[in-house]
XYZ file of C-alpha atoms in Angstrom:
737
model
C 0.000 0.000 0.000
C 1.366 3.424 -0.910
C 1.582 6.256 1.566
C 2.170 9.956 1.192
C 5.804 10.658 0.516
C 7.731 12.881 2.905
C 8.117 16.383 1.586
C 11.307 17.217 -0.283
C 12.584 20.776 0.191
C 12.013 22.784 -2.966
C 14.150 25.706 -4.108
C 13.246 29.286 -3.477
C 11.982 31.443 -6.321
C 15.243 33.406 -6.630
C 16.859 32.321 -9.885
C 20.223 34.133 -9.680
C 20.218 34.803 -13.429
C 20.865 37.976 -15.453
C 17.709 39.745 -16.638
C 16.425 39.986 -20.199
C 18.170 38.898 -23.370
C 21.592 39.157 -21.717
C 20.813 35.926 -19.882
C 20.611 33.934 -23.118
C 23.827 35.335 -24.599
C 25.939 34.868 -21.474
C 24.448 31.812 -19.784
C 26.444 28.729 -18.868
C 23.502 27.089 -17.047
C 22.818 23.678 -18.584
C 19.070 24.326 -18.451
C 19.262 27.616 -20.340
C 21.616 26.064 -22.885
C 19.254 23.115 -23.244
C 16.392 25.514 -23.965
C 18.524 27.394 -26.519
C 19.366 24.126 -28.244
C 15.744 22.976 -28.275
C 14.468 26.300 -29.626
C 17.161 26.463 -32.321
C 16.579 22.858 -33.373
C 12.827 23.504 -33.484
C 13.447 26.405 -35.881
C 15.606 24.183 -38.070
C 12.874 21.517 -37.909
C 10.358 23.947 -39.385
C 12.814 24.719 -42.191
C 13.547 21.026 -42.775
C 9.817 20.291 -42.719
C 9.191 22.972 -45.343
C 11.860 21.347 -47.508
C 10.098 18.000 -47.058
C 6.817 19.531 -48.234
C 8.525 20.910 -51.341
C 9.810 17.401 -52.078
C 6.360 15.890 -51.611
C 4.687 18.544 -53.801
C 7.154 17.741 -56.574
C 6.501 13.996 -56.243
C 2.725 14.255 -55.777
C 2.016 13.502 -59.437
C 4.040 11.927 -62.261
C 6.164 14.093 -64.556
C 5.733 17.144 -62.319
C 7.683 20.342 -63.047
C 7.108 22.169 -59.742
C 10.865 21.871 -59.028
C 13.528 21.526 -61.680
C 16.218 18.834 -61.184
C 18.787 21.235 -59.696
C 16.317 22.717 -57.210
C 15.086 19.254 -56.217
C 18.641 18.025 -55.602
C 19.360 21.048 -53.405
C 16.122 20.704 -51.425
C 16.481 16.984 -50.747
C 20.159 17.470 -49.788
C 19.324 20.217 -47.319
C 16.303 18.348 -45.955
C 18.353 15.264 -45.102
C 21.286 17.245 -43.722
C 19.032 19.498 -41.655
C 16.896 16.783 -40.126
C 19.854 14.588 -39.152
C 22.512 17.095 -38.090
C 20.422 20.079 -36.990
C 17.171 18.541 -35.716
C 16.932 14.917 -34.549
C 20.428 14.440 -33.120
C 20.648 17.906 -31.493
C 17.172 17.743 -29.933
C 17.822 14.339 -28.369
C 21.227 15.414 -27.067
C 19.786 18.659 -25.712
C 17.125 16.849 -23.757
C 20.091 14.996 -22.272
C 21.837 18.345 -21.734
C 18.858 19.575 -19.714
C 17.713 16.390 -17.974
C 20.842 14.319 -17.206
C 22.288 16.694 -14.550
C 18.861 16.772 -12.896
C 18.500 12.985 -13.010
C 21.876 12.420 -11.346
C 21.415 15.174 -8.752
C 24.118 17.489 -10.124
C 24.182 21.283 -10.112
C 25.290 21.571 -13.748
C 27.281 19.877 -16.474
C 30.909 19.087 -15.683
C 32.193 21.871 -17.986
C 29.589 24.669 -18.161
C 31.617 26.970 -20.432
C 32.358 24.139 -22.838
C 28.624 23.451 -22.824
C 27.883 27.018 -23.922
C 30.665 26.878 -26.524
C 29.103 23.695 -27.946
C 25.812 25.503 -28.492
C 27.390 28.411 -30.342
C 29.333 25.986 -32.541
C 26.059 24.227 -33.346
C 24.280 27.487 -34.163
C 27.034 28.945 -36.340
C 27.590 25.619 -38.101
C 23.918 25.598 -39.061
C 24.100 29.222 -40.208
C 27.164 28.451 -42.350
C 25.255 25.587 -43.958
C 22.243 27.764 -44.763
C 24.353 30.704 -45.895
C 24.837 28.631 -49.046
C 21.239 29.502 -49.973
C 21.952 33.218 -49.612
C 25.062 32.734 -51.704
C 22.971 31.088 -54.409
C 24.903 27.796 -54.289
C 23.103 25.382 -51.925
C 24.600 21.884 -51.550
C 23.078 19.464 -54.040
C 25.091 16.245 -53.631
C 22.886 14.516 -51.038
C 23.280 14.487 -47.258
C 25.980 11.817 -47.794
C 27.831 13.915 -50.422
C 29.323 10.911 -52.202
C 32.616 11.315 -54.034
C 33.456 11.860 -56.839
C 30.227 13.883 -57.282
C 31.367 16.189 -54.462
C 34.792 16.659 -56.083
C 35.833 19.179 -58.680
C 35.061 19.408 -61.591
C 31.690 17.745 -60.885
C 30.763 20.280 -58.169
C 32.535 23.523 -58.984
C 30.325 25.844 -56.937
C 30.628 26.394 -53.212
C 27.676 24.310 -52.013
C 29.838 21.315 -51.096
C 32.253 23.612 -49.247
C 29.461 25.138 -47.153
C 28.150 21.634 -46.453
C 31.544 20.325 -45.323
C 32.535 23.426 -43.340
C 29.144 23.803 -41.656
C 29.111 20.174 -40.559
C 32.740 20.364 -39.406
C 31.736 23.174 -37.055
C 28.582 21.459 -35.786
C 30.470 18.168 -35.408
C 33.074 19.875 -33.219
C 30.234 21.076 -30.992
C 28.692 17.598 -30.910
C 32.013 15.993 -29.932
C 32.394 18.574 -27.151
C 28.881 17.695 -25.966
C 29.800 14.004 -26.001
C 32.839 14.679 -23.821
C 30.786 16.833 -21.455
C 27.951 14.321 -21.076
C 30.339 11.455 -20.438
C 32.321 13.357 -17.808
C 29.143 14.617 -16.131
C 27.699 11.126 -15.779
C 30.949 9.636 -14.507
C 31.998 12.282 -11.992
C 28.932 14.242 -10.801
C 26.516 11.539 -9.651
C 24.786 12.243 -6.346
C 25.797 10.316 -3.206
C 24.322 6.831 -3.315
C 23.840 6.823 -7.094
C 25.951 3.908 -8.267
C 26.186 2.841 -11.873
C 23.135 0.600 -11.660
C 21.086 3.262 -9.945
C 21.292 5.603 -12.912
C 17.991 6.271 -14.697
C 17.862 4.507 -18.052
C 17.675 7.801 -19.961
C 20.955 8.816 -18.337
C 22.472 5.437 -19.194
C 21.445 5.746 -22.844
C 22.776 9.319 -22.959
C 26.177 8.207 -21.642
C 26.341 5.342 -24.139
C 25.426 7.814 -26.879
C 28.222 10.119 -25.727
C 30.714 7.265 -26.115
C 29.333 6.500 -29.567
C 29.684 10.146 -30.614
C 33.371 10.054 -29.716
C 33.828 6.742 -31.534
C 32.062 7.657 -34.786
C 31.804 11.359 -35.604
C 35.592 11.942 -35.961
C 35.530 9.575 -38.954
C 33.163 11.971 -40.740
C 35.309 14.902 -39.605
C 38.400 13.300 -41.147
C 36.548 12.578 -44.407
C 35.263 16.157 -44.652
C 38.734 17.545 -43.933
C 40.165 15.397 -46.741
C 37.384 16.522 -49.087
C 38.161 20.191 -48.413
C 41.891 19.519 -48.849
C 41.081 17.910 -52.197
C 39.027 20.874 -53.301
C 41.293 23.686 -52.082
C 44.837 22.306 -51.863
C 44.779 19.996 -54.861
C 45.038 16.659 -53.041
C 43.576 13.519 -54.617
C 41.957 11.471 -51.844
C 38.719 10.963 -53.769
C 39.812 12.169 -57.226
C 39.279 9.180 -59.524
C 41.238 10.774 -62.388
C 44.380 10.739 -60.208
C 43.846 7.294 -58.695
C 41.758 8.348 -55.690
C 39.205 5.913 -54.319
C 35.589 7.114 -53.982
C 34.779 3.916 -52.077
C 37.108 5.187 -49.325
C 34.678 8.085 -48.834
C 31.854 5.587 -48.406
C 33.818 3.619 -45.801
C 34.695 6.736 -43.803
C 31.201 8.188 -44.135
C 29.282 5.048 -43.221
C 31.667 4.211 -40.370
C 30.099 7.354 -38.958
C 26.728 6.972 -40.673
C 25.437 3.778 -39.132
C 26.499 4.571 -35.551
C 24.790 7.903 -36.219
C 21.506 5.994 -36.503
C 22.026 4.768 -32.945
C 23.245 8.170 -31.780
C 19.719 9.229 -32.729
C 18.056 6.027 -31.457
C 19.678 5.334 -28.068
C 18.466 8.556 -26.380
C 15.033 7.785 -27.841
C 15.209 4.341 -26.209
C 16.015 6.101 -22.943
C 13.034 8.442 -23.276
C 10.642 5.567 -23.933
C 12.139 3.658 -20.995
C 11.281 6.628 -18.756
C 7.780 7.311 -20.090
C 6.342 3.782 -20.258
C 6.982 2.807 -16.589
C 5.574 6.093 -15.276
C 2.328 5.823 -17.252
C 2.033 2.057 -16.724
C 2.569 2.657 -12.969
C 5.011 -0.225 -12.933
C 8.824 -0.362 -12.689
C 10.658 -1.059 -15.920
C 11.012 -4.763 -16.650
C 14.615 -5.926 -16.974
C 16.541 -2.769 -16.037
C 19.921 -4.510 -16.260
C 19.075 -6.172 -19.565
C 18.022 -2.844 -21.098
C 21.303 -1.246 -20.017
C 23.358 -4.197 -21.273
C 21.527 -4.212 -24.607
C 22.250 -0.498 -25.027
C 25.964 -1.139 -24.489
C 25.840 -4.058 -26.943
C 24.126 -1.897 -29.566
C 26.845 0.750 -29.259
C 29.684 -1.734 -29.747
C 27.974 -3.607 -32.577
C 27.020 -0.399 -34.383
C 30.657 0.302 -35.301
C 30.905 -3.112 -36.996
C 27.967 -2.947 -39.414
C 28.686 0.114 -41.571
C 29.363 -1.724 -44.825
C 25.821 -3.081 -45.102
C 25.188 0.296 -46.734
C 27.702 -0.784 -49.386
C 26.582 -4.270 -50.447
C 26.109 -3.062 -54.034
C 29.666 -1.665 -54.181
C 31.216 -5.089 -54.746
C 33.084 -5.710 -51.498
C 33.244 -9.465 -52.049
C 31.479 -12.461 -50.559
C 33.496 -12.581 -47.321
C 32.883 -8.907 -46.488
C 29.219 -9.176 -47.458
C 28.781 -12.238 -45.244
C 30.503 -10.603 -42.258
C 28.569 -7.348 -42.423
C 25.309 -9.146 -43.158
C 25.769 -11.315 -40.062
C 26.778 -8.379 -37.847
C 23.766 -6.393 -39.092
C 21.448 -9.251 -38.157
C 23.142 -9.593 -34.767
C 22.484 -5.981 -33.793
C 18.754 -6.664 -34.093
C 18.963 -8.944 -31.034
C 19.745 -6.305 -28.356
C 17.308 -3.944 -30.078
C 14.584 -6.581 -29.865
C 15.407 -7.116 -26.192
C 14.372 -3.532 -25.478
C 11.059 -3.967 -27.291
C 10.254 -7.058 -25.232
C 11.217 -5.216 -22.032
C 8.805 -2.392 -22.875
C 6.020 -4.860 -23.686
C 6.658 -6.744 -20.441
C 6.476 -3.456 -18.540
C 3.100 -2.714 -20.116
C 1.806 -6.206 -19.334
C -0.219 -6.049 -16.146
C 0.352 -2.330 -15.661
C -2.271 0.296 -14.843
C -1.855 2.134 -18.130
C -2.708 5.840 -18.337
C -3.077 6.908 -21.963
C -1.835 10.452 -21.517
C -0.266 12.131 -24.543
C 3.349 11.170 -23.672
C 2.235 7.536 -23.380
C 0.429 7.669 -26.734
C 3.623 8.777 -28.449
C 5.614 6.116 -26.575
C 3.252 3.343 -27.713
C 3.361 4.654 -31.285
C 7.154 4.635 -31.058
C 7.210 0.958 -30.072
C 4.974 0.010 -33.007
C 6.670 2.130 -35.657
C 10.240 1.504 -34.575
C 9.532 -2.226 -34.624
C 8.325 -1.918 -38.222
C 11.478 0.025 -39.077
C 13.626 -2.594 -37.374
C 11.974 -5.478 -39.202
C 12.492 -3.816 -42.583
C 16.085 -3.170 -41.525
C 16.638 -6.917 -41.196
C 15.824 -7.156 -44.896
C 18.831 -4.972 -45.702
C 21.083 -7.303 -43.727
C 20.160 -10.010 -46.255
C 22.471 -9.333 -49.182
C 20.254 -10.547 -52.076
C 17.278 -8.570 -50.733
C 19.479 -5.508 -50.333
C 20.627 -5.813 -53.944
C 17.014 -5.655 -55.108
C 15.835 -2.834 -52.830
C 18.975 -0.693 -52.589
C 18.414 2.862 -53.868
C 14.650 2.356 -54.013
C 11.949 3.981 -51.912
C 11.970 0.871 -49.726
C 15.128 2.321 -48.129
C 13.448 5.705 -47.654
C 10.465 4.079 -45.946
C 12.692 1.999 -43.649
C 14.898 4.954 -42.745
C 11.969 7.187 -41.867
C 10.260 4.517 -39.778
C 13.427 4.305 -37.685
C 14.149 8.033 -37.389
C 10.677 9.493 -37.927
C 8.397 6.874 -36.430
C 11.113 6.145 -33.883
C 13.241 9.114 -32.875
C 10.756 11.854 -33.859
C 7.905 10.258 -31.913
C 10.250 9.810 -28.933
C 11.063 13.531 -29.176
C 7.338 14.317 -29.118
C 6.872 12.014 -26.112
C 9.741 13.793 -24.346
C 8.288 17.187 -25.253
C 4.979 16.443 -23.536
C 6.656 14.566 -20.666
C 9.301 17.130 -19.703
C 7.612 20.351 -20.894
C 6.078 20.910 -17.418
C 9.495 20.492 -15.803
C 11.238 22.829 -18.252
C 8.600 25.580 -18.330
C 6.369 25.089 -15.291
C 3.354 24.879 -17.635
C 1.244 22.025 -18.986
C 0.482 21.484 -22.646
C -3.203 20.997 -23.429
C -4.076 17.299 -23.164
C -7.122 17.527 -25.456
C -5.267 19.410 -28.182
C -2.342 17.040 -27.728
C -4.511 14.039 -28.586
C -5.654 15.667 -31.827
C -2.039 16.454 -32.672
C -1.040 12.868 -31.908
C -3.576 11.402 -34.316
C -2.626 13.892 -37.025
C 1.006 12.856 -36.609
C 0.270 9.141 -36.325
C -2.039 8.896 -39.335
C -0.024 11.388 -41.368
C 3.259 9.622 -40.692
C 2.038 6.177 -41.676
C 0.202 7.533 -44.712
C 3.419 9.224 -45.820
C 5.981 6.500 -45.281
C 4.297 3.094 -45.328
C 3.433 3.306 -49.068
C 7.126 3.945 -49.763
C 7.829 0.291 -48.980
C 5.312 -0.729 -51.639
C 6.727 1.741 -54.168
C 10.223 0.470 -53.446
C 9.193 -3.111 -54.138
C 7.516 -1.847 -57.318
C 10.864 -0.380 -58.358
C 10.587 3.381 -57.835
C 14.160 4.691 -57.421
C 14.964 7.274 -54.779
C 16.922 10.509 -55.350
C 15.063 11.207 -58.613
C 13.113 14.421 -59.064
C 10.217 12.865 -60.994
C 8.872 9.548 -62.278
C 6.860 8.139 -65.158
C 3.125 7.512 -64.959
C 3.457 3.819 -64.148
C 0.531 1.814 -62.696
C -0.045 2.666 -59.037
C 2.897 5.027 -58.636
C 0.939 8.263 -58.944
C -1.804 7.267 -56.483
C 0.636 6.115 -53.797
C 2.806 9.216 -54.162
C -0.248 11.462 -53.944
C -1.324 9.680 -50.745
C 2.172 10.248 -49.328
C 1.902 13.957 -50.061
C -1.455 14.135 -48.245
C 0.153 12.416 -45.251
C 3.054 14.871 -45.265
C 0.652 17.812 -45.103
C -1.231 16.144 -42.235
C 2.050 15.958 -40.320
C 2.732 19.609 -41.158
C -0.650 20.590 -39.697
C 0.180 18.564 -36.582
C 3.559 20.267 -36.125
C 2.046 23.733 -36.592
C -0.658 22.865 -34.056
C 2.051 21.786 -31.612
C 3.909 25.077 -32.133
C 0.668 26.955 -31.425
C 0.006 24.851 -28.305
C 3.526 25.506 -26.991
C 3.125 29.252 -27.621
C -0.266 29.255 -25.894
C 1.060 27.309 -22.898
C 4.050 29.615 -22.466
C 1.806 32.684 -22.528
C -0.770 31.459 -20.042
C -1.107 27.704 -19.847
C -2.099 25.749 -16.765
C 0.630 25.837 -14.144
C 2.286 22.499 -13.515
C 3.092 21.064 -10.127
C 6.631 19.951 -9.392
C 5.727 16.345 -10.260
C 2.589 16.346 -12.436
C 3.099 12.789 -13.768
C 4.043 11.286 -10.391
C 7.450 10.430 -11.857
C 10.175 8.571 -10.002
C 13.509 10.075 -11.028
C 15.297 13.023 -9.450
C 14.285 15.713 -11.952
C 10.818 15.531 -10.360
C 12.275 16.250 -6.903
C 12.883 19.938 -7.660
C 10.647 22.825 -8.654
C 9.183 23.346 -12.121
C 11.100 24.984 -13.702
C 14.238 24.248 -11.679
C 16.309 27.133 -10.284
C 19.880 27.884 -11.307
C 21.276 25.602 -8.600
C 18.791 22.738 -9.305
C 18.316 21.290 -5.793
C 18.069 22.392 -2.173
C 18.241 18.797 -0.943
C 18.090 15.320 -2.443
C 16.077 12.332 -1.231
C 17.915 9.145 -0.248
C 18.977 7.249 -3.372
C 18.648 3.489 -3.140
C 17.672 2.604 -6.712
C 17.155 4.044 -10.186
C 13.724 5.338 -9.044
C 14.320 7.163 -5.730
C 10.924 8.907 -5.640
C 9.142 5.557 -6.040
C 11.149 4.268 -3.075
C 10.227 7.377 -1.103
C 6.527 6.981 -1.910
C 6.584 3.339 -0.811
C 8.703 3.909 2.320
C 11.485 1.706 0.992
C 14.710 2.217 2.881
C 17.669 3.186 0.701
C 20.354 0.509 0.659
C 23.869 1.882 0.883
C 25.632 1.798 -2.468
C 28.718 -0.311 -3.005
C 32.054 1.525 -3.026
C 32.532 3.138 -6.425
C 36.117 4.124 -7.283
C 34.974 6.003 -10.397
C 33.284 8.572 -8.169
C 36.728 9.885 -7.206
C 37.896 10.372 -10.783
C 38.725 13.984 -11.584
C 36.544 15.588 -14.246
C 39.370 17.146 -16.329
C 41.239 13.826 -16.432
C 38.130 11.948 -17.584
C 37.488 14.751 -20.075
C 40.936 14.642 -21.657
C 40.736 10.832 -21.823
C 37.397 11.092 -23.653
C 38.807 13.708 -26.030
C 41.848 11.526 -26.747
C 39.505 8.633 -27.540
C 37.796 10.775 -30.190
C 41.168 11.880 -31.536
C 42.208 8.241 -31.857
C 39.275 7.724 -34.242
C 40.272 10.819 -36.227
C 43.904 9.756 -36.579
C 42.796 6.187 -37.252
C 40.889 7.394 -40.326
C 43.937 9.324 -41.568
C 46.273 6.376 -40.929
C 44.008 3.932 -42.787
C 43.932 6.371 -45.701
C 47.729 6.638 -45.720
C 48.177 2.858 -45.659
C 45.848 2.499 -48.640
C 47.577 5.220 -50.665
C 51.253 4.988 -49.655
C 52.348 3.032 -52.748
C 49.250 3.232 -54.915
C 50.355 5.790 -57.492
C 53.608 6.425 -59.407
C 55.984 9.191 -58.376
C 57.203 10.138 -54.889
C 56.894 7.383 -52.291
C 58.071 6.636 -48.723
C 61.582 6.108 -50.138
C 61.818 9.866 -50.775
C 61.590 10.646 -47.051
C 64.702 11.476 -45.023
C 64.334 8.840 -42.317
C 67.573 9.464 -40.322
C 66.923 13.196 -40.140
C 63.293 12.719 -39.078
C 64.377 10.124 -36.517
C 66.705 12.694 -34.979
C 63.926 15.247 -34.603
C 61.559 12.521 -33.368
C 63.972 11.745 -30.531
C 63.508 15.325 -29.332
C 59.726 14.788 -29.214
C 60.048 11.441 -27.449
C 62.427 13.003 -24.926
C 59.871 15.729 -24.200
C 57.541 13.128 -22.686
C 60.328 12.213 -20.282
C 60.948 15.824 -19.299
C 57.222 16.388 -18.740
C 57.208 13.367 -16.438
C 60.243 14.654 -14.550
C 58.583 18.044 -14.215
C 55.506 16.417 -12.682
C 57.691 14.520 -10.215
C 59.352 17.772 -9.150
C 55.973 19.441 -8.747
C 54.777 16.563 -6.561
C 57.649 17.465 -4.193
C 56.640 21.151 -4.450
C 59.957 21.912 -6.157
C 58.764 24.858 -8.234
C 62.176 25.651 -9.698
C 62.783 22.056 -10.768
C 59.274 21.826 -12.207
C 59.718 24.946 -14.335
C 63.158 23.816 -15.517
C 61.913 20.481 -16.828
C 58.715 22.053 -18.160
C 60.606 24.655 -20.203
C 62.857 21.862 -21.465
C 59.733 20.047 -22.705
C 58.598 23.143 -24.593
C 62.019 23.544 -26.206
C 62.182 19.877 -27.225
C 58.687 20.007 -28.720
C 59.527 23.198 -30.610
C 62.694 21.611 -32.015
C 60.622 18.693 -33.328
C 58.122 21.056 -34.932
C 60.905 23.070 -36.566
C 62.349 19.808 -37.849
C 59.037 18.902 -39.474
C 58.806 22.326 -41.102
C 62.294 21.946 -42.558
C 61.332 18.471 -43.844
C 58.351 20.006 -45.621
C 60.568 22.761 -47.029
C 63.021 20.188 -48.432
C 60.221 18.220 -50.090
C 58.674 21.355 -51.585
C 62.089 22.423 -52.877
C 62.272 19.062 -54.672
C 58.860 19.687 -56.248
C 57.041 17.248 -53.937
C 53.788 18.860 -52.766
C 50.454 17.742 -51.398
C 49.063 17.610 -54.942
C 51.856 15.482 -56.451
C 50.225 12.072 -55.980
C 48.235 9.966 -53.519
C 51.235 9.310 -51.268
C 52.021 12.988 -50.828
C 48.338 13.837 -50.279
C 48.057 11.345 -47.432
C 51.574 12.019 -46.069
C 51.216 15.789 -45.765
C 47.686 15.492 -44.356
C 48.564 12.908 -41.707
C 51.801 14.512 -40.547
C 50.325 17.999 -40.903
C 47.430 17.261 -38.561
C 49.878 15.737 -36.098
C 51.996 18.880 -36.336
C 48.880 20.943 -35.596
C 48.314 18.882 -32.451
C 51.946 19.417 -31.426
C 51.504 23.170 -31.908
C 48.344 23.160 -29.753
C 50.206 21.119 -27.155
C 53.047 23.654 -27.096
C 50.524 26.421 -26.436
C 49.046 24.408 -23.550
C 52.507 23.668 -22.133
C 53.391 27.363 -22.359
C 50.222 28.400 -20.520
C 51.005 25.929 -17.733
C 54.567 27.230 -17.615
C 53.398 30.835 -17.252
C 50.943 29.870 -14.508
C 53.685 27.928 -12.761
C 55.959 30.946 -12.888
C 53.319 32.973 -11.008
C 53.064 30.259 -8.339
C 49.670 28.813 -9.268
C 50.737 25.242 -8.494
C 52.379 25.702 -5.095
C 51.498 23.276 -2.303
C 49.672 20.922 -4.671
C 47.163 23.502 -5.872
C 45.583 23.061 -9.333
C 47.605 19.943 -10.075
C 44.778 18.676 -12.259
C 45.577 21.283 -14.920
C 49.176 20.060 -15.102
C 48.089 16.418 -15.230
C 45.562 17.117 -17.996
C 48.087 18.860 -20.244
C 50.644 16.139 -19.515
C 48.243 13.410 -20.637
C 47.521 15.285 -23.854
C 51.238 15.713 -24.538
C 51.930 12.020 -23.961
C 49.126 11.248 -26.428
C 50.721 13.504 -29.053
C 54.022 11.696 -28.553
C 52.377 8.273 -28.628
C 50.562 9.016 -31.888
C 53.881 10.058 -33.429
C 55.386 6.687 -32.496
C 52.670 5.040 -34.605
C 52.934 7.562 -37.445
C 56.736 7.414 -37.582
C 56.656 3.619 -37.619
C 54.076 3.395 -40.415
C 55.188 6.353 -42.527
C 58.975 6.213 -42.226
C 60.105 2.831 -40.879
C 57.609 0.742 -42.854
C 58.974 2.358 -46.012
C 62.454 1.087 -45.162
C 61.198 -2.439 -44.531
C 59.200 -2.593 -47.761
């Protein structure tokens, strides 16, 4: 039998925030930044939705001329890019940005200023992308921008450049968010909140953060190489000079398929929060859901080539990636069964968040089942590049992630704003979205099996094609009406909607233990935490069991942060190294034999020695020997600078011999790989110099601020370690071969 829960102290009304617009330009509060992200992504969603309507108007009838081929290519490119990079992924991550610190009982994200910087990178990256429209040269090579179409001379205008540069900027912000989320979850958990007392949404957000660091740098490396091709004359994807366009597909889809789960895992977390609350029953199989999320993340980086079955990878590769693609369906199916088991026997309340959650389960399951078809190579051969793919993709990201976003909007809107959205209006919006979505995207499976190709601006008047496409256009406009109604309902609620209590849904996680909306400092006090649902325990007078000792709780945030950043950098350098190994002897002309190995070895010894001097400096600092610390630290800076000067002179010698980045594939990959390493050395020298200047003013006396020294030291050791690999593969391997 339940009893009234003891009262939890709620924060005072004082918000401690700057007044007016200044608050939004200067804030580092995770809640304000979350709201900025959500509002900006909502604006981009309206733009992306308008682009979708233009596509559907063009395809409503056969042989339509509403859009010409060039305009259609630009609109469908921008629609896909916008919805993936500026809408679905950002909105899901920004719910995490707002909710995760509240769910773990933290005051803010681990790095508040980095959090704000991530938002501005996201905003300006999106503006760079859309500036291409103002410039009259929007991207028109698809959201995947396959080479060689994205290379010169096939795309001479600047649309591809805006696409690559805009996404480079937004990707940097996303990687920073991944680092921040991971560090926040590891180091800022409330007392008593062990790893298996984290809410499932927090778990899925942390797994997503890891996946961001593992996958997005591959796209970043590919885009950097594309820009180097276009502006510096390299040949990474230039077929006329021996470049390999399939390499672009490998690098892109190594990011692209994990990206699906970057957009799906937070959605899984949202559904795992909503269903138990509105079924009035704890989630079934908490540990299994967490384990399946981890399994999905690891498997997702081993399935990318199922997007490339028609490339001609060979039977062995096709078999491996087909099997791995089927395997990833198992942990995904586990989650579906856990949700169904939670519903079974529950006291289900069909509030609007629950309606969207149930629709998610149905539609995502359909998307998952059609995804299994693409893991079967012969089926993929028949349906690849047809509308069957478009239907599958939208059932996963539209029927899945978008409906999870709508569930989260209704579920957490009272917490974020202190107001309730209208339940009656919300039901009408739900049915508009539900019927409109299925009317739009289910017929695409039929059209795909009938042979309609995707990425074409029109089609012939073949039997059945016109009627199904017209029905899809009607469905798209139904969804548009639903979205506009939601915008109106949000505006109405913000202006004078019903005030929400602190816990209107009778939720169980910590975000419902503070006021609505929360104050700047989040909590006055926290309830005892004995499980992943502390408010449920409080309501049922369950005594909190003391958590097991958790050594990760003592990890320092900057150290975890630099380790996470290094992990992402390992992916970036891994992409460049794989490219170098493919191209090192692929084309005639200069090769590894033209490198001055003894001279580079000499300069490399200076860099390797700098790791030793950094270590000796840290040992001196541990004994509070400031003079000894500064001596060894300055020696490290000098040794690193000598190495960098040596690399510059190596470049000068090669250029004097007529060997440039545009000479052949070897020089393109050599200068890019070693150049990016040199950039990291230069950044490391700046960091070492800053630490040296702070040390000179006595900032590190008596053990103070040692974490800053340790963080820079770890980064410098990483730079040295990467050079060991690069020197071995670029210089020494050339001698052996």
